[in-house]
Amino acid sequence: MSLPFNIAIDGHSSCGKSTIAKSIANKYGMRYIDTGAMYRAITLYCMRHDIINNQLVQSDKLFKSLNDVSIAFEFNTITGESETILNTENVEDLIRGIEVSDNVSIIAQIKQVRDKLIILQQDIGRSKNVVMDGRDIGTKVFPDAKLKLFVTARPEIRAKRRYDELTQKGNDVSFYEILKSLNSRDKHDISRAINPLLRAKDAVLIDNSDLSIKDQNILIENLINNKKS
Ligand code: DC
């Protein structure tokens, strides 16, 4: 049964927001939108077009190029997951690497980039029945979402989860590099001037450092059931 409302999930990097969102989407037949993937795709575009170099952005070039960037999602029937399309290219794997991760918070703090993506996200949400994860979903994208979650976990636990995810896909990465990158992203996300990561007043806080996925699912199902009635 689909839900006649949107669910907003915000929180720190690698705290399992997407696992929660995918599981809600599967159970309730909702559309899942990973907004971090949108910021990552624009970052990849900027890296390829020399718009960002050594973490320095050529703003003029970026503003001129923004209209040429289109981002969409395509459902992969084999994996059962939605994948990110930059212009016509499937970039789902490319945007998860450490280089994009190291640059994305710089791109994500640029107002013109956020304005473009928020319009796109709000458009997608108009049909309702959308579960969206990010940093500003409950505060800016869907301030009226019926259910808002703010998810977090201790940094070492989050870094270990990202490390496992990347190594399982065959990437040769260092745990400490991942922890460093994650701490730096948290710092950027919390302290940026525009739409920083904030817990909306009406968001339910979930610290899943010591919570099993099963217990987390039960907790969230109860929250959704309360909103349905
Ligand atoms: O969720 P993620 O780690 O894939 O997000 C990548 C980056 O994008 C992260 O540094 C924060 C930024 N982001 C954002 O600023 N606003 C969002 N709604 C989603 C992600």
PDB file of C-alpha atoms and ligand atoms in Angstrom:
ATOM      1  CA  MET A   1       0.000   0.000   0.000  1.00  0.00           C
ATOM      2  CA  SER A   2       1.470   3.373  -0.985  1.00  0.00           C
ATOM      3  CA  LEU A   3       1.512   6.333   1.382  1.00  0.00           C
ATOM      4  CA  PRO A   4      -0.190   9.649   0.573  1.00  0.00           C
ATOM      5  CA  PHE A   5       2.696  11.618   2.070  1.00  0.00           C
ATOM      6  CA  ASN A   6       6.452  12.165   1.765  1.00  0.00           C
ATOM      7  CA  ILE A   7       9.074  11.051   4.262  1.00  0.00           C
ATOM      8  CA  ALA A   8      12.170  13.196   4.846  1.00  0.00           C
ATOM      9  CA  ILE A   9      15.363  11.564   6.124  1.00  0.00           C
ATOM     10  CA  ASP A  10      18.340  13.699   7.099  1.00  0.00           C
ATOM     11  CA  GLY A  11      21.505  12.992   9.005  1.00  0.00           C
ATOM     12  CA  HIS A  12      25.278  12.651   8.950  1.00  0.00           C
ATOM     13  CA  SER A  13      27.272  10.959   6.169  1.00  0.00           C
ATOM     14  CA  SER A  14      27.224   7.147   6.064  1.00  0.00           C
ATOM     15  CA  CYS A  15      24.812   6.664   8.945  1.00  0.00           C
ATOM     16  CA  GLY A  16      22.517   4.331   7.015  1.00  0.00           C
ATOM     17  CA  LYS A  17      20.015   6.885   5.708  1.00  0.00           C
ATOM     18  CA  SER A  18      19.851   5.162   2.333  1.00  0.00           C
ATOM     19  CA  THR A  19      19.370   1.705   3.903  1.00  0.00           C
ATOM     20  CA  ILE A  20      16.424   3.081   5.854  1.00  0.00           C
ATOM     21  CA  ALA A  21      15.013   4.914   2.836  1.00  0.00           C
ATOM     22  CA  LYS A  22      15.293   1.877   0.543  1.00  0.00           C
ATOM     23  CA  SER A  23      13.637  -0.374   3.067  1.00  0.00           C
ATOM     24  CA  ILE A  24      10.736   2.078   3.537  1.00  0.00           C
ATOM     25  CA  ALA A  25      10.440   2.447  -0.255  1.00  0.00           C
ATOM     26  CA  ASN A  26      10.268  -1.344  -0.721  1.00  0.00           C
ATOM     27  CA  LYS A  27       7.779  -1.933   2.044  1.00  0.00           C
ATOM     28  CA  TYR A  28       5.379   0.882   1.163  1.00  0.00           C
ATOM     29  CA  GLY A  29       5.872   1.029  -2.621  1.00  0.00           C
ATOM     30  CA  MET A  30       7.340   4.530  -2.401  1.00  0.00           C
ATOM     31  CA  ARG A  31       9.796   6.226  -4.736  1.00  0.00           C
ATOM     32  CA  TYR A  32      13.267   6.575  -3.185  1.00  0.00           C
ATOM     33  CA  ILE A  33      15.377   9.624  -4.032  1.00  0.00           C
ATOM     34  CA  ASP A  34      19.013   9.846  -2.903  1.00  0.00           C
ATOM     35  CA  THR A  35      19.750  13.584  -3.016  1.00  0.00           C
ATOM     36  CA  GLY A  36      23.410  13.031  -2.069  1.00  0.00           C
ATOM     37  CA  ALA A  37      23.756  11.245  -5.429  1.00  0.00           C
ATOM     38  CA  MET A  38      22.573  14.429  -7.171  1.00  0.00           C
ATOM     39  CA  TYR A  39      25.271  16.539  -5.465  1.00  0.00           C
ATOM     40  CA  ARG A  40      27.813  13.815  -6.248  1.00  0.00           C
ATOM     41  CA  ALA A  41      26.830  13.765  -9.943  1.00  0.00           C
ATOM     42  CA  ILE A  42      27.265  17.545 -10.288  1.00  0.00           C
ATOM     43  CA  THR A  43      30.633  17.196  -8.524  1.00  0.00           C
ATOM     44  CA  LEU A  44      31.742  14.544 -11.029  1.00  0.00           C
ATOM     45  CA  TYR A  45      30.705  16.860 -13.870  1.00  0.00           C
ATOM     46  CA  CYS A  46      32.780  19.682 -12.297  1.00  0.00           C
ATOM     47  CA  MET A  47      35.822  17.428 -11.900  1.00  0.00           C
ATOM     48  CA  ARG A  48      35.622  16.330 -15.518  1.00  0.00           C
ATOM     49  CA  HIS A  49      35.215  19.863 -16.851  1.00  0.00           C
ATOM     50  CA  ASP A  50      38.020  21.395 -14.752  1.00  0.00           C
ATOM     51  CA  ILE A  51      35.517  23.447 -12.803  1.00  0.00           C
ATOM     52  CA  ILE A  52      36.964  22.131  -9.542  1.00  0.00           C
ATOM     53  CA  ASN A  53      40.701  21.639  -9.183  1.00  0.00           C
ATOM     54  CA  ASN A  54      42.589  21.135  -5.923  1.00  0.00           C
ATOM     55  CA  GLN A  55      39.332  21.900  -4.171  1.00  0.00           C
ATOM     56  CA  LEU A  56      39.142  25.331  -5.822  1.00  0.00           C
ATOM     57  CA  VAL A  57      36.020  26.146  -7.820  1.00  0.00           C
ATOM     58  CA  GLN A  58      35.863  28.335 -10.935  1.00  0.00           C
ATOM     59  CA  SER A  59      32.489  29.847 -10.125  1.00  0.00           C
ATOM     60  CA  ASP A  60      31.896  31.640 -13.453  1.00  0.00           C
ATOM     61  CA  LYS A  61      32.496  28.451 -15.398  1.00  0.00           C
ATOM     62  CA  LEU A  62      30.221  26.546 -13.034  1.00  0.00           C
ATOM     63  CA  PHE A  63      27.336  29.013 -13.304  1.00  0.00           C
ATOM     64  CA  LYS A  64      27.581  28.960 -17.124  1.00  0.00           C
ATOM     65  CA  SER A  65      27.553  25.147 -17.153  1.00  0.00           C
ATOM     66  CA  LEU A  66      24.723  24.461 -14.729  1.00  0.00           C
ATOM     67  CA  ASN A  67      22.066  24.528 -17.456  1.00  0.00           C
ATOM     68  CA  ASP A  68      23.968  21.798 -19.317  1.00  0.00           C
ATOM     69  CA  VAL A  69      23.778  19.416 -16.380  1.00  0.00           C
ATOM     70  CA  SER A  70      20.798  17.139 -16.159  1.00  0.00           C
ATOM     71  CA  ILE A  71      20.365  14.586 -13.429  1.00  0.00           C
ATOM     72  CA  ALA A  72      17.863  11.768 -13.374  1.00  0.00           C
ATOM     73  CA  PHE A  73      17.351   8.335 -11.850  1.00  0.00           C
ATOM     74  CA  GLU A  74      16.806   5.092 -13.726  1.00  0.00           C
ATOM     75  CA  PHE A  75      15.501   1.905 -12.153  1.00  0.00           C
ATOM     76  CA  ASN A  76      17.792  -1.085 -12.684  1.00  0.00           C
ATOM     77  CA  THR A  77      15.494  -4.099 -12.958  1.00  0.00           C
ATOM     78  CA  ILE A  78      18.358  -6.523 -12.300  1.00  0.00           C
ATOM     79  CA  THR A  79      19.604  -5.013  -9.015  1.00  0.00           C
ATOM     80  CA  GLY A  80      16.199  -3.602  -8.098  1.00  0.00           C
ATOM     81  CA  GLU A  81      17.855  -0.261  -7.306  1.00  0.00           C
ATOM     82  CA  SER A  82      17.617   3.201  -8.741  1.00  0.00           C
ATOM     83  CA  GLU A  83      20.793   4.482 -10.437  1.00  0.00           C
ATOM     84  CA  THR A  84      22.048   7.998 -11.086  1.00  0.00           C
ATOM     85  CA  ILE A  85      22.170   9.321 -14.649  1.00  0.00           C
ATOM     86  CA  LEU A  86      24.301  12.375 -15.438  1.00  0.00           C
ATOM     87  CA  ASN A  87      23.128  13.710 -18.788  1.00  0.00           C
ATOM     88  CA  THR A  88      22.868  10.359 -20.612  1.00  0.00           C
ATOM     89  CA  GLU A  89      25.531   8.429 -18.679  1.00  0.00           C
ATOM     90  CA  ASN A  90      24.990   6.011 -15.821  1.00  0.00           C
ATOM     91  CA  VAL A  91      27.438   7.294 -13.163  1.00  0.00           C
ATOM     92  CA  GLU A  92      26.158   5.298 -10.202  1.00  0.00           C
ATOM     93  CA  ASP A  93      29.514   3.648  -9.402  1.00  0.00           C
ATOM     94  CA  LEU A  94      31.734   6.581 -10.379  1.00  0.00           C
ATOM     95  CA  ILE A  95      30.071   8.989  -7.936  1.00  0.00           C
ATOM     96  CA  ARG A  96      30.723   6.715  -4.927  1.00  0.00           C
ATOM     97  CA  GLY A  97      34.550   6.884  -5.137  1.00  0.00           C
ATOM     98  CA  ILE A  98      36.723   8.765  -2.683  1.00  0.00           C
ATOM     99  CA  GLU A  99      37.674  11.539  -5.154  1.00  0.00           C
ATOM    100  CA  VAL A 100      34.066  12.603  -5.598  1.00  0.00           C
ATOM    101  CA  SER A 101      33.539  12.206  -1.842  1.00  0.00           C
ATOM    102  CA  ASP A 102      36.452  14.559  -1.155  1.00  0.00           C
ATOM    103  CA  ASN A 103      35.082  17.292  -3.426  1.00  0.00           C
ATOM    104  CA  VAL A 104      31.333  17.015  -3.010  1.00  0.00           C
ATOM    105  CA  SER A 105      30.887  19.126   0.112  1.00  0.00           C
ATOM    106  CA  ILE A 106      32.597  22.052  -1.638  1.00  0.00           C
ATOM    107  CA  ILE A 107      30.170  21.852  -4.555  1.00  0.00           C
ATOM    108  CA  ALA A 108      27.219  21.255  -2.215  1.00  0.00           C
ATOM    109  CA  GLN A 109      27.802  24.552  -0.429  1.00  0.00           C
ATOM    110  CA  ILE A 110      27.282  26.636  -3.578  1.00  0.00           C
ATOM    111  CA  LYS A 111      23.911  28.409  -3.582  1.00  0.00           C
ATOM    112  CA  GLN A 112      23.272  28.098  -7.330  1.00  0.00           C
ATOM    113  CA  VAL A 113      23.866  24.341  -7.176  1.00  0.00           C
ATOM    114  CA  ARG A 114      21.530  23.927  -4.201  1.00  0.00           C
ATOM    115  CA  ASP A 115      18.830  26.096  -5.810  1.00  0.00           C
ATOM    116  CA  LYS A 116      18.882  23.959  -8.958  1.00  0.00           C
ATOM    117  CA  LEU A 117      18.697  20.669  -7.086  1.00  0.00           C
ATOM    118  CA  ILE A 118      16.076  21.767  -4.551  1.00  0.00           C
ATOM    119  CA  ILE A 119      13.714  22.777  -7.393  1.00  0.00           C
ATOM    120  CA  LEU A 120      14.218  19.357  -8.968  1.00  0.00           C
ATOM    121  CA  GLN A 121      13.671  17.572  -5.632  1.00  0.00           C
ATOM    122  CA  GLN A 122      10.504  19.530  -4.840  1.00  0.00           C
ATOM    123  CA  ASP A 123       9.173  18.721  -8.323  1.00  0.00           C
ATOM    124  CA  ILE A 124       9.736  15.008  -7.758  1.00  0.00           C
ATOM    125  CA  GLY A 125       8.009  15.274  -4.360  1.00  0.00           C
ATOM    126  CA  ARG A 126       4.837  16.808  -5.750  1.00  0.00           C
ATOM    127  CA  SER A 127       3.431  13.364  -6.532  1.00  0.00           C
ATOM    128  CA  LYS A 128       3.819  12.417  -2.797  1.00  0.00           C
ATOM    129  CA  ASN A 129       4.686   8.845  -1.837  1.00  0.00           C
ATOM    130  CA  VAL A 130       8.386   9.830  -2.018  1.00  0.00           C
ATOM    131  CA  VAL A 131      11.038   8.966   0.545  1.00  0.00           C
ATOM    132  CA  MET A 132      14.013  11.293   0.166  1.00  0.00           C
ATOM    133  CA  ASP A 133      17.297  11.361   2.056  1.00  0.00           C
ATOM    134  CA  GLY A 134      19.882  14.110   2.370  1.00  0.00           C
ATOM    135  CA  ARG A 135      20.871  16.944   4.691  1.00  0.00           C
ATOM    136  CA  ASP A 136      18.166  19.570   4.231  1.00  0.00           C
ATOM    137  CA  ILE A 137      15.107  17.541   3.280  1.00  0.00           C
ATOM    138  CA  GLY A 138      13.140  18.116   6.490  1.00  0.00           C
ATOM    139  CA  THR A 139      14.268  21.732   6.812  1.00  0.00           C
ATOM    140  CA  LYS A 140      14.218  23.044   3.211  1.00  0.00           C
ATOM    141  CA  VAL A 141      13.020  20.591   0.574  1.00  0.00           C
ATOM    142  CA  PHE A 142       9.925  19.193   2.312  1.00  0.00           C
ATOM    143  CA  PRO A 143       9.415  21.366   5.414  1.00  0.00           C
ATOM    144  CA  ASP A 144       5.841  20.003   5.550  1.00  0.00           C
ATOM    145  CA  ALA A 145       6.764  16.315   5.326  1.00  0.00           C
ATOM    146  CA  LYS A 146       4.484  14.283   7.544  1.00  0.00           C
ATOM    147  CA  LEU A 147       7.334  12.157   8.886  1.00  0.00           C
ATOM    148  CA  LYS A 148      10.891  13.436   9.375  1.00  0.00           C
ATOM    149  CA  LEU A 149      13.788  11.368  10.650  1.00  0.00           C
ATOM    150  CA  PHE A 150      17.207  12.633  11.723  1.00  0.00           C
ATOM    151  CA  VAL A 151      19.668   9.745  11.661  1.00  0.00           C
ATOM    152  CA  THR A 152      23.139   9.594  13.155  1.00  0.00           C
ATOM    153  CA  ALA A 153      25.806   7.205  14.500  1.00  0.00           C
ATOM    154  CA  ARG A 154      29.298   7.563  15.980  1.00  0.00           C
ATOM    155  CA  PRO A 155      31.928   8.567  13.309  1.00  0.00           C
ATOM    156  CA  GLU A 156      34.079   5.395  13.687  1.00  0.00           C
ATOM    157  CA  ILE A 157      31.047   3.193  13.141  1.00  0.00           C
ATOM    158  CA  ARG A 158      29.988   5.174  10.091  1.00  0.00           C
ATOM    159  CA  ALA A 159      33.512   5.019   8.608  1.00  0.00           C
ATOM    160  CA  LYS A 160      33.638   1.245   9.131  1.00  0.00           C
ATOM    161  CA  ARG A 161      30.312   0.827   7.272  1.00  0.00           C
ATOM    162  CA  ARG A 162      31.550   2.899   4.307  1.00  0.00           C
ATOM    163  CA  TYR A 163      34.868   1.006   4.350  1.00  0.00           C
ATOM    164  CA  ASP A 164      33.054  -2.357   4.215  1.00  0.00           C
ATOM    165  CA  GLU A 165      30.775  -1.149   1.417  1.00  0.00           C
ATOM    166  CA  LEU A 166      33.707   0.063  -0.732  1.00  0.00           C
ATOM    167  CA  THR A 167      36.004  -2.922  -0.100  1.00  0.00           C
ATOM    168  CA  GLN A 168      33.190  -5.358  -0.858  1.00  0.00           C
ATOM    169  CA  LYS A 169      32.940  -3.703  -4.276  1.00  0.00           C
ATOM    170  CA  GLY A 170      36.687  -4.331  -4.759  1.00  0.00           C
ATOM    171  CA  ASN A 171      37.981  -0.820  -3.995  1.00  0.00           C
ATOM    172  CA  ASP A 172      41.405  -0.538  -2.359  1.00  0.00           C
ATOM    173  CA  VAL A 173      40.773   2.062   0.353  1.00  0.00           C
ATOM    174  CA  SER A 174      42.118   2.932   3.787  1.00  0.00           C
ATOM    175  CA  PHE A 175      39.850   3.057   6.822  1.00  0.00           C
ATOM    176  CA  TYR A 176      41.646   6.163   8.168  1.00  0.00           C
ATOM    177  CA  GLU A 177      41.311   8.020   4.874  1.00  0.00           C
ATOM    178  CA  ILE A 178      37.590   7.277   4.922  1.00  0.00           C
ATOM    179  CA  LEU A 179      37.261   8.438   8.536  1.00  0.00           C
ATOM    180  CA  LYS A 180      39.167  11.632   7.696  1.00  0.00           C
ATOM    181  CA  SER A 181      37.013  12.293   4.631  1.00  0.00           C
ATOM    182  CA  LEU A 182      33.811  11.632   6.594  1.00  0.00           C
ATOM    183  CA  ASN A 183      34.829  13.958   9.459  1.00  0.00           C
ATOM    184  CA  SER A 184      35.673  16.667   6.977  1.00  0.00           C
ATOM    185  CA  ARG A 185      32.300  16.251   5.194  1.00  0.00           C
ATOM    186  CA  ASP A 186      30.465  16.419   8.526  1.00  0.00           C
ATOM    187  CA  LYS A 187      32.303  19.637   9.347  1.00  0.00           C
ATOM    188  CA  HIS A 188      31.404  21.190   5.986  1.00  0.00           C
ATOM    189  CA  ASP A 189      27.779  19.981   6.161  1.00  0.00           C
ATOM    190  CA  ILE A 190      27.215  21.403   9.642  1.00  0.00           C
ATOM    191  CA  SER A 191      29.030  24.689   9.237  1.00  0.00           C
ATOM    192  CA  ARG A 192      28.137  25.804   5.697  1.00  0.00           C
ATOM    193  CA  ALA A 193      26.251  29.080   5.433  1.00  0.00           C
ATOM    194  CA  ILE A 194      23.486  27.842   3.123  1.00  0.00           C
ATOM    195  CA  ASN A 195      21.139  25.063   4.258  1.00  0.00           C
ATOM    196  CA  PRO A 196      23.506  23.435   6.766  1.00  0.00           C
ATOM    197  CA  LEU A 197      22.751  19.999   8.161  1.00  0.00           C
ATOM    198  CA  LEU A 198      20.216  20.658  10.919  1.00  0.00           C
ATOM    199  CA  ARG A 199      17.724  18.544  12.769  1.00  0.00           C
ATOM    200  CA  ALA A 200      14.257  19.932  12.017  1.00  0.00           C
ATOM    201  CA  LYS A 201      12.347  20.682  15.224  1.00  0.00           C
ATOM    202  CA  ASP A 202       9.786  17.994  14.405  1.00  0.00           C
ATOM    203  CA  ALA A 203      12.284  15.321  13.266  1.00  0.00           C
ATOM    204  CA  VAL A 204      12.599  12.092  15.235  1.00  0.00           C
ATOM    205  CA  LEU A 205      16.231  11.457  16.268  1.00  0.00           C
ATOM    206  CA  ILE A 206      17.584   7.965  15.563  1.00  0.00           C
ATOM    207  CA  ASP A 207      21.124   7.133  16.751  1.00  0.00           C
ATOM    208  CA  ASN A 208      21.732   3.702  15.249  1.00  0.00           C
ATOM    209  CA  SER A 209      25.313   3.183  16.550  1.00  0.00           C
ATOM    210  CA  ASP A 210      24.142   0.247  18.651  1.00  0.00           C
ATOM    211  CA  LEU A 211      20.845  -0.542  16.942  1.00  0.00           C
ATOM    212  CA  SER A 212      20.351  -3.611  14.736  1.00  0.00           C
ATOM    213  CA  ILE A 213      18.758  -3.065  11.323  1.00  0.00           C
ATOM    214  CA  LYS A 214      15.829  -5.203  12.486  1.00  0.00           C
ATOM    215  CA  ASP A 215      15.186  -3.064  15.593  1.00  0.00           C
ATOM    216  CA  GLN A 216      15.602   0.077  13.547  1.00  0.00           C
ATOM    217  CA  ASN A 217      13.016  -1.185  11.044  1.00  0.00           C
ATOM    218  CA  ILE A 218      10.540  -1.941  13.833  1.00  0.00           C
ATOM    219  CA  LEU A 219      11.046   1.529  15.302  1.00  0.00           C
ATOM    220  CA  ILE A 220      10.476   3.185  11.919  1.00  0.00           C
ATOM    221  CA  GLU A 221       7.462   1.032  11.040  1.00  0.00           C
ATOM    222  CA  ASN A 222       5.843   2.135  14.295  1.00  0.00           C
ATOM    223  CA  LEU A 223       6.519   5.770  13.432  1.00  0.00           C
ATOM    224  CA  ILE A 224       4.950   5.330   9.983  1.00  0.00           C
ATOM    225  CA  ASN A 225       1.936   3.484  11.376  1.00  0.00           C
ATOM    226  CA  ASN A 226       1.331   6.337  13.815  1.00  0.00           C
ATOM    227  CA  LYS A 227       1.315   8.805  10.916  1.00  0.00           C
ATOM    228  CA  LYS A 228      -1.058   6.668   8.833  1.00  0.00           C
ATOM    229  CA  SER A 229      -3.778   6.674  11.452  1.00  0.00           C
TER     230      SER A 229
HETATM  231  O1   DC B   1      24.673  11.453   1.407  1.00  0.00           O
HETATM  232  P1   DC B   1      26.006  11.602   0.673  1.00  0.00           P
HETATM  233  O2   DC B   1      27.216  11.330   1.536  1.00  0.00           O
HETATM  234  O3   DC B   1      26.050  10.823  -0.594  1.00  0.00           O
HETATM  235  O4   DC B   1      26.079  13.154   0.284  1.00  0.00           O
HETATM  236  C1   DC B   1      27.158  13.668  -0.422  1.00  0.00           C
HETATM  237  C2   DC B   1      27.391  15.121  -0.052  1.00  0.00           C
HETATM  238  O5   DC B   1      26.311  15.910  -0.546  1.00  0.00           O
HETATM  239  C3   DC B   1      27.522  15.420   1.432  1.00  0.00           C
HETATM  240  O6   DC B   1      28.788  15.979   1.715  1.00  0.00           O
HETATM  241  C4   DC B   1      26.483  16.446   1.730  1.00  0.00           C
HETATM  242  C5   DC B   1      25.899  16.838   0.429  1.00  0.00           C
HETATM  243  N1   DC B   1      24.443  16.853   0.476  1.00  0.00           N
HETATM  244  C6   DC B   1      23.831  18.039   0.764  1.00  0.00           C
HETATM  245  O7   DC B   1      24.497  19.032   1.019  1.00  0.00           O
HETATM  246  N2   DC B   1      22.469  18.127   0.761  1.00  0.00           N
HETATM  247  C7   DC B   1      21.728  17.046   0.505  1.00  0.00           C
HETATM  248  N3   DC B   1      20.397  17.155   0.504  1.00  0.00           N
HETATM  249  C8   DC B   1      22.344  15.810   0.236  1.00  0.00           C
HETATM  250  C9   DC B   1      23.713  15.740   0.241  1.00  0.00           C
END
